Coordinates of C-alpha atoms in Angstrom, one line a residue:
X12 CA 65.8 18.4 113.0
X13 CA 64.5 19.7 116.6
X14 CA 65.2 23.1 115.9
X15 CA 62.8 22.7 112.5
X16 CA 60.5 20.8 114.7
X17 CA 60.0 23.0 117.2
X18 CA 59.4 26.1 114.3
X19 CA 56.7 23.9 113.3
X20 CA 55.4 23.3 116.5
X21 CA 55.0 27.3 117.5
X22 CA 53.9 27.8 114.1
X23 CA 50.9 25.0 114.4
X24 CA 50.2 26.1 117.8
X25 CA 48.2 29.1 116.3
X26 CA 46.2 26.8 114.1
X27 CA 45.6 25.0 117.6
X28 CA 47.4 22.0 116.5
X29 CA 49.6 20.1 118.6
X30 CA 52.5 19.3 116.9
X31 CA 54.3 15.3 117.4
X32 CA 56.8 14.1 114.5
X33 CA 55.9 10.6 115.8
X34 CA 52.2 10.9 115.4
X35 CA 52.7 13.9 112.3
X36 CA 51.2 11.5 109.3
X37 CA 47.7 10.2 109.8
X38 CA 46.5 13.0 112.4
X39 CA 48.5 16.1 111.3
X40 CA 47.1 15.0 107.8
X41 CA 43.6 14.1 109.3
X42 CA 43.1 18.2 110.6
X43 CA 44.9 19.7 107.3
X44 CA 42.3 18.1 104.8
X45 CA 39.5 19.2 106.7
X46 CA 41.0 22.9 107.5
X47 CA 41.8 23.1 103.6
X48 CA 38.2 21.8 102.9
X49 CA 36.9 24.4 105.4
X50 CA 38.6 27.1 102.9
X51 CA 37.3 25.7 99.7
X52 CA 40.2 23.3 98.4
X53 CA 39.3 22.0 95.0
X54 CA 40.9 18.4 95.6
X55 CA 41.3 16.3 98.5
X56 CA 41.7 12.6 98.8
X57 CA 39.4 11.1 101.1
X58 CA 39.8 7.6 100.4
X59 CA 43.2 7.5 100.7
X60 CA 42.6 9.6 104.3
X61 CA 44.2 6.8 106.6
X62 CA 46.8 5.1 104.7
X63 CA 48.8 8.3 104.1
X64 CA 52.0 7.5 105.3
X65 CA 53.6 11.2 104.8
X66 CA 52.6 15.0 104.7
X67 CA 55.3 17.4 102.1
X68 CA 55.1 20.8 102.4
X69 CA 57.5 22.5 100.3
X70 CA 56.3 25.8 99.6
X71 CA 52.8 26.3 99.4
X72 CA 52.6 22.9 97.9
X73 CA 50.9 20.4 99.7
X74 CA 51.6 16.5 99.0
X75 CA 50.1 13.5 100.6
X76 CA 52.3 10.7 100.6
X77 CA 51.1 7.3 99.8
X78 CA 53.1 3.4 99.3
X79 CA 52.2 3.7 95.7
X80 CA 52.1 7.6 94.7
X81 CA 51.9 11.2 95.7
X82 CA 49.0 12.9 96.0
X83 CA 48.9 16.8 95.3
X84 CA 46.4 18.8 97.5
X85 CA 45.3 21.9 96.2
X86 CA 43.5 24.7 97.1
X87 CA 41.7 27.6 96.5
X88 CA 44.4 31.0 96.6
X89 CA 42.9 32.0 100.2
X90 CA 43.5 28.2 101.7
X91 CA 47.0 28.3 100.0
X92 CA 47.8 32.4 101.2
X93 CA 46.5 31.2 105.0
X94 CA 48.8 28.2 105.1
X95 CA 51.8 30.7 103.9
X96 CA 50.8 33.3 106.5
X97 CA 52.4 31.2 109.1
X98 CA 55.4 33.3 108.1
X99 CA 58.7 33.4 109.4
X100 CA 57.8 29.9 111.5
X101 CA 57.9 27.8 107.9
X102 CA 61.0 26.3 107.3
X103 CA 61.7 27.4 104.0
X104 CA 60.2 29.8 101.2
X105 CA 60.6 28.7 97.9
X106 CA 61.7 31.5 95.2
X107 CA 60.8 31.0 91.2
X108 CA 62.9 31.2 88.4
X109 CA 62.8 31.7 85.0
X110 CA 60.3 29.7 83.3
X111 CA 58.2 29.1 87.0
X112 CA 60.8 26.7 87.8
X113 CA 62.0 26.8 91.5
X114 CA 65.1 27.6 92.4
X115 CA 68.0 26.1 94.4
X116 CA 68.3 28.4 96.9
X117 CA 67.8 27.6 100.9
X118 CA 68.2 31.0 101.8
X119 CA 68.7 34.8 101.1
X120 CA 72.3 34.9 100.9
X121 CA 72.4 32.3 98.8
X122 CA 70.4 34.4 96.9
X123 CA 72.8 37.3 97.3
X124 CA 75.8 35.0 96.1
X125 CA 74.0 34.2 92.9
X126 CA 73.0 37.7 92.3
X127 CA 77.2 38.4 92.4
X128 CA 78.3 35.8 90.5
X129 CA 75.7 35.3 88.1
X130 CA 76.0 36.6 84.4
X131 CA 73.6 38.7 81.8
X132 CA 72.0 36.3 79.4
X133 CA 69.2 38.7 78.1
X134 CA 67.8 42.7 79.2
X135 CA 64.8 43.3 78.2
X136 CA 64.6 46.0 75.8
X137 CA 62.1 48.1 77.2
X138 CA 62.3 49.5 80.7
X139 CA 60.4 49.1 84.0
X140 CA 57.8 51.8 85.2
X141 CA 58.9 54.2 87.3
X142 CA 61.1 57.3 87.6
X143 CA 64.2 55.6 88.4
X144 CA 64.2 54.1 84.8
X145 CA 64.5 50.4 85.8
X146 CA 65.8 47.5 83.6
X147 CA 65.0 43.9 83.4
X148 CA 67.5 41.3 83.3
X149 CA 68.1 37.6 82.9
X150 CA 70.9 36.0 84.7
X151 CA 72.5 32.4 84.5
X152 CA 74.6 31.0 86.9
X153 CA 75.7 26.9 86.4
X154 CA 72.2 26.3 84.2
X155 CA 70.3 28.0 87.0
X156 CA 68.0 31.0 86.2
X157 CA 66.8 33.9 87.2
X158 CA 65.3 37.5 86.5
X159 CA 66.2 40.2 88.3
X160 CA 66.0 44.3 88.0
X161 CA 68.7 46.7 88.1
X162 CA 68.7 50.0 89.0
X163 CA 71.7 52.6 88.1
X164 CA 70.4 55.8 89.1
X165 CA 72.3 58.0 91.6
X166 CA 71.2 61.7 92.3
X167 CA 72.8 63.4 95.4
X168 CA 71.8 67.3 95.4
X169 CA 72.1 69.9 97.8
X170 CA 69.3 72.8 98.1
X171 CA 67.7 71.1 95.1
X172 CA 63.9 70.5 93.7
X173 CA 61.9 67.2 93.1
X174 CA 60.0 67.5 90.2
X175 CA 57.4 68.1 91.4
X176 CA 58.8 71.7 92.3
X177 CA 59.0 71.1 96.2
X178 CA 62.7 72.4 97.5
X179 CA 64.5 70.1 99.7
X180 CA 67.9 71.1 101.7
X181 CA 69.2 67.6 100.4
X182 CA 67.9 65.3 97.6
X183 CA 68.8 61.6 97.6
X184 CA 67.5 59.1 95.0
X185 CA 70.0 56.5 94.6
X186 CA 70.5 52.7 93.9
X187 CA 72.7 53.2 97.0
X188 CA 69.2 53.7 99.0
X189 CA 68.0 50.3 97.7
X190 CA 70.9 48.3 98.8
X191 CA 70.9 49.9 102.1
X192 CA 67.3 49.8 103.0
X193 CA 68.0 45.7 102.1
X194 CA 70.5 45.7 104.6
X195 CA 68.6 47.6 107.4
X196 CA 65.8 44.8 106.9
X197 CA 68.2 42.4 107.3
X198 CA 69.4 44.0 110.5
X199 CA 65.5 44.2 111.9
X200 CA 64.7 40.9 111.3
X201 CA 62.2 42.3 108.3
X202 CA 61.7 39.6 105.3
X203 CA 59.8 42.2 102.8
X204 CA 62.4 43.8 100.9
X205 CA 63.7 40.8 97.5
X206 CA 67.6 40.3 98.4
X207 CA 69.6 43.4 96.8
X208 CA 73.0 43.9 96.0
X209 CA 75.7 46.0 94.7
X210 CA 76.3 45.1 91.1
X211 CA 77.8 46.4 87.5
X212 CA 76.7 46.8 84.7
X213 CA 79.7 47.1 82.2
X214 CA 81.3 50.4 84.1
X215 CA 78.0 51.5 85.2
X216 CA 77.2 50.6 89.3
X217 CA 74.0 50.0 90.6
X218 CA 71.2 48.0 92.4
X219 CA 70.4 44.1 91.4
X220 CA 67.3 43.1 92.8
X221 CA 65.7 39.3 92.9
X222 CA 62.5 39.1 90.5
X223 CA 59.6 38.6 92.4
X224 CA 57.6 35.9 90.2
X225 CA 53.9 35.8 89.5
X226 CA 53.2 39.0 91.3
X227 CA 50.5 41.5 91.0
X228 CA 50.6 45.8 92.1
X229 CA 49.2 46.2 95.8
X230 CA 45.3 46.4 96.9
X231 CA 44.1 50.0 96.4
X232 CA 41.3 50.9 98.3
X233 CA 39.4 52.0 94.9
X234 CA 39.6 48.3 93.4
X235 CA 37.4 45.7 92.8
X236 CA 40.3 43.5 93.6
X237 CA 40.0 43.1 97.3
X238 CA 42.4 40.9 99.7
X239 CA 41.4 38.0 101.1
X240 CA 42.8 38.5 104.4
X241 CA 41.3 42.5 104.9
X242 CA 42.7 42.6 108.1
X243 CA 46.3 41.0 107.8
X244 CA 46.5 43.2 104.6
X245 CA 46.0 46.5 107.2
X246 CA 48.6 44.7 109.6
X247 CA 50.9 44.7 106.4
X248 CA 50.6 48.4 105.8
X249 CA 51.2 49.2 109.1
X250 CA 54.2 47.4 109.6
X251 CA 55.6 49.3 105.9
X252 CA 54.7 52.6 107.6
X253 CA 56.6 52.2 110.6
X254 CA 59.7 51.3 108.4
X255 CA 58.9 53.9 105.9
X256 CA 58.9 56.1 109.0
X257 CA 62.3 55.0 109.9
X258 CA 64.0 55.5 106.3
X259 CA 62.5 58.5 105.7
X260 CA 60.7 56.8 102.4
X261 CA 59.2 59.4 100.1
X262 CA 58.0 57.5 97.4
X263 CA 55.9 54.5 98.8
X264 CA 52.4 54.0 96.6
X265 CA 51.0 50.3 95.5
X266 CA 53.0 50.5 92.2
X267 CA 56.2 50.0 95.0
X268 CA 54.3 47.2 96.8
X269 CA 53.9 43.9 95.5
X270 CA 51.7 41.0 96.3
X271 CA 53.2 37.5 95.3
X272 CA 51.0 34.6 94.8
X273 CA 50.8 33.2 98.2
X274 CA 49.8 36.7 99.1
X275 CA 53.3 37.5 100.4
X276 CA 53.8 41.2 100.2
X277 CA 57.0 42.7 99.3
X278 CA 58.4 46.5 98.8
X279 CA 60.8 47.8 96.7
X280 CA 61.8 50.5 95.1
X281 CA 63.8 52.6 98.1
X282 CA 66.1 54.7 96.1
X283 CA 64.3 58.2 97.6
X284 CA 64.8 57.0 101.1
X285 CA 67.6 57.4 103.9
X286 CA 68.4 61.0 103.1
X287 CA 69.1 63.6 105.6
X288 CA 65.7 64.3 107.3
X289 CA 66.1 63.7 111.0
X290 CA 62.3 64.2 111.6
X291 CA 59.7 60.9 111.2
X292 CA 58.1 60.9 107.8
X293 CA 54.0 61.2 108.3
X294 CA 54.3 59.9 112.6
X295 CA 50.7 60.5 112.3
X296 CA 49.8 57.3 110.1
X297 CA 51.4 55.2 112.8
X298 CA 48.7 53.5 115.2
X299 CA 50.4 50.4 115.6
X300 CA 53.5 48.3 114.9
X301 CA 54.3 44.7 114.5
X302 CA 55.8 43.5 118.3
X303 CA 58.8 41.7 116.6
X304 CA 59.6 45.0 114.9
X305 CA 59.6 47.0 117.4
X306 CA 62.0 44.4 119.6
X307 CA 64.2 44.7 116.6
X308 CA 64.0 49.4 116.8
X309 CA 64.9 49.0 120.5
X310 CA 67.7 46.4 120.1
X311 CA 69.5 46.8 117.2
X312 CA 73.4 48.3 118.2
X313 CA 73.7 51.4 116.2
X314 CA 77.8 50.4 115.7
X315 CA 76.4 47.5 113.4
X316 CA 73.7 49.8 111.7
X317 CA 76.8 52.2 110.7
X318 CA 79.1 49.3 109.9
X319 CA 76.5 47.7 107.5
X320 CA 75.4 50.7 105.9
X321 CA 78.4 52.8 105.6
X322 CA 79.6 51.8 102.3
X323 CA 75.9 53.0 100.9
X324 CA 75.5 56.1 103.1
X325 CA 77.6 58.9 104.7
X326 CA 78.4 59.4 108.3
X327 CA 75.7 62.2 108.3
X328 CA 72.7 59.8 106.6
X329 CA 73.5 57.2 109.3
X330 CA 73.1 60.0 111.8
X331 CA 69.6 60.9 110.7
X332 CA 68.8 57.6 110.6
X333 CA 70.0 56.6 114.3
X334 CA 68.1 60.1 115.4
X335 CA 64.6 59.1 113.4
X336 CA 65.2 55.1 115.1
X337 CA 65.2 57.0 118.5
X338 CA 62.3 59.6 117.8
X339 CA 60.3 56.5 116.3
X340 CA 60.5 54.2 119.5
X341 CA 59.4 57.1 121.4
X342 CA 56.6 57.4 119.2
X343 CA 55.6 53.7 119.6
X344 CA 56.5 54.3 123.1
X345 CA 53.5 56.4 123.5
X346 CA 51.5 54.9 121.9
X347 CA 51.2 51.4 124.2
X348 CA 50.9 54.2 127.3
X349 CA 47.9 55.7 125.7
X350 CA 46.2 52.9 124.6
X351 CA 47.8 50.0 125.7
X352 CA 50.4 47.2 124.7
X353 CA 47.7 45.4 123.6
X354 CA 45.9 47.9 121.1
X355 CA 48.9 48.9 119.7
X356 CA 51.8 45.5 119.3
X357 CA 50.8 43.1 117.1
X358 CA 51.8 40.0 115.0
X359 CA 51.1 39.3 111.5
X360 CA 49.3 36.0 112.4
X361 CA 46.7 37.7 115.0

């Protein structure tokens, strides 16, 4: 309980909220109802204001807890998405299931363990957008349930064409890439990429990926649609490039972005990443990276990079990929002593 505490505590602290277990119900609930107000929340119980005995946050649900009921607090989608921006600090983020239910699981690899044990209930018939030739699957495991998407292509070419026509000395679009770039986000501390594993399909191998529920393509510049957060959007995108940079991703556009309902972005789709390329993909469209990430690039031991990635990738993939984590801390390295630690680190909540 002091260990959650204290998350909540560093995560208030930006809201400028002191954070007190003993005193959390009247006062914590006192500032929320008029921060959500602020936003535009659609419902908020006023008269009930100084009786509540307890506040529930479980997801981006908000509950006011009262002797004789509960009392939902919604919001309008920015209130809700600025609440879920505290990030990593919440204690838990709550993943939905077939049917919008919630489901069961308290962390990632418990999400992992169900994606390996669970079983095929339904594929849809017609397959996902994209190259890659994705399918749609429902799993059950024990009555719980779950979509997912499973990926079984695996190209490995030397001296090859894209086609698009554009030779390459080594072409790599693989499920393999998925899984990997999962477990190099893992390894950086990075919670964008759904939970992927190595599954089968009958005899055929590939990538099962956790369905992202209720999500919609990523903002394009040329939309109407706009985000609500402009600026923690451009944060987002340039804490992709930077790892895009470091995999070497050649096929990142919004259709491989996706934006969740609490505004949550996630990326998928790496199969054309981690080849052989020991040069930075596009350096130039790095101007800053996220401080936490770029802890993570200088600290992470390359032995457990190899050791978690060598069942997806040869010795000479790992290679490049230790060579492009060097070359892009020297980039971001630069950066700060040109303009500064403080123009170029950053965290999501700035």
């Amino acid at each position: 309980m002091d260990a959650q505490n204290s998350r909540w505590r560093r995560a208030l602290s930006r809201l400028g909220v002191r954070f007190d277990p003993g005193e959390a119900g009247p006062a914590f609930l006192l500032f929320l109802i008029f921060f959500l107000n602020s936003l535009g929340a659609e419902r908020l119980p006023y008269v009930y204001l100084f009786i509540a005995l307890a506040l529930e946050i479980r997801g981006d649900s908000l509950s006011a807890i009262y002797e004789t009921e509960r009392v939902t607090l919604t919001a309008t989608r920015r209130a809700r998405y600025l609440v879920a921006s505290l990030g990593n600090d919440l204690p838990h983020f709550t993943w939905i299931g077939a049917n919008d239910t919630p489901l069961p699981f308290q962390n990632v690899d418990e999400i992992a363990a169900f994606l390996r044990a669970a079983k095929v209930v339904r594929m849809e018939r017609k397959r996902l957008p994209g190259i890659t030739k994705p399918r749609k699957v429902l799993l059950d495991k024990n009555g719980v349930r779950a979509w997912a998407v499973f990926r079984s292509l695996h190209r490995e070419e030397e001296n090859a064409k894209w086609e698009t026509g554009e030779f390459t000395e080594f072409l790599r679009d693989s499920y393999l890439s998925d899984i990997a770039a999962y477990e190099l986000s893992r390894i950086l501390d990075v919670d964008s990429i759904p939970p992927t594993v190595l599954w089968k399909m009958g005899r055929r191998s590939g990538s099962l990926q956790i369905w992202v529920e209720n999500a919609t393509l990523g903002y394009r510049d040329y939309e109407v649609r706009k985000p609500p957060d402009p600026e923690r959007w451009q944060r987002e995108l340039q804490r992709m490039k930077v790892f895009d940079a470091l995999i070497g991703n050649l096929d990142r556009h919004p259709g491989n972005m996706l934006v969740d309902s609490n505004e949550r972005v996630w990326w998928i789709d790496h199969t054309r990443a981690l080849g052989r390329e020991r040069e930075l993909f596009q350096p130039e469209q790095i101007e800053r990276c996220e401080r936490r990430l770029y802890e993570r690039l200088k600290s992470a031991d390359p032995a457990v990079i190899t050791e978690r990635l060598s069942p997806y990738m040869s010795q000479r993939e790992i290679d490049a990929l230790l060579e492009r984590r060097m070359k892009l801390v020297a980039l971001i390295d630069d950066l700060i002593a040109a303009k500064g630690e403080a123009s170029v680190l950053y965290t999501l909540e700035d």
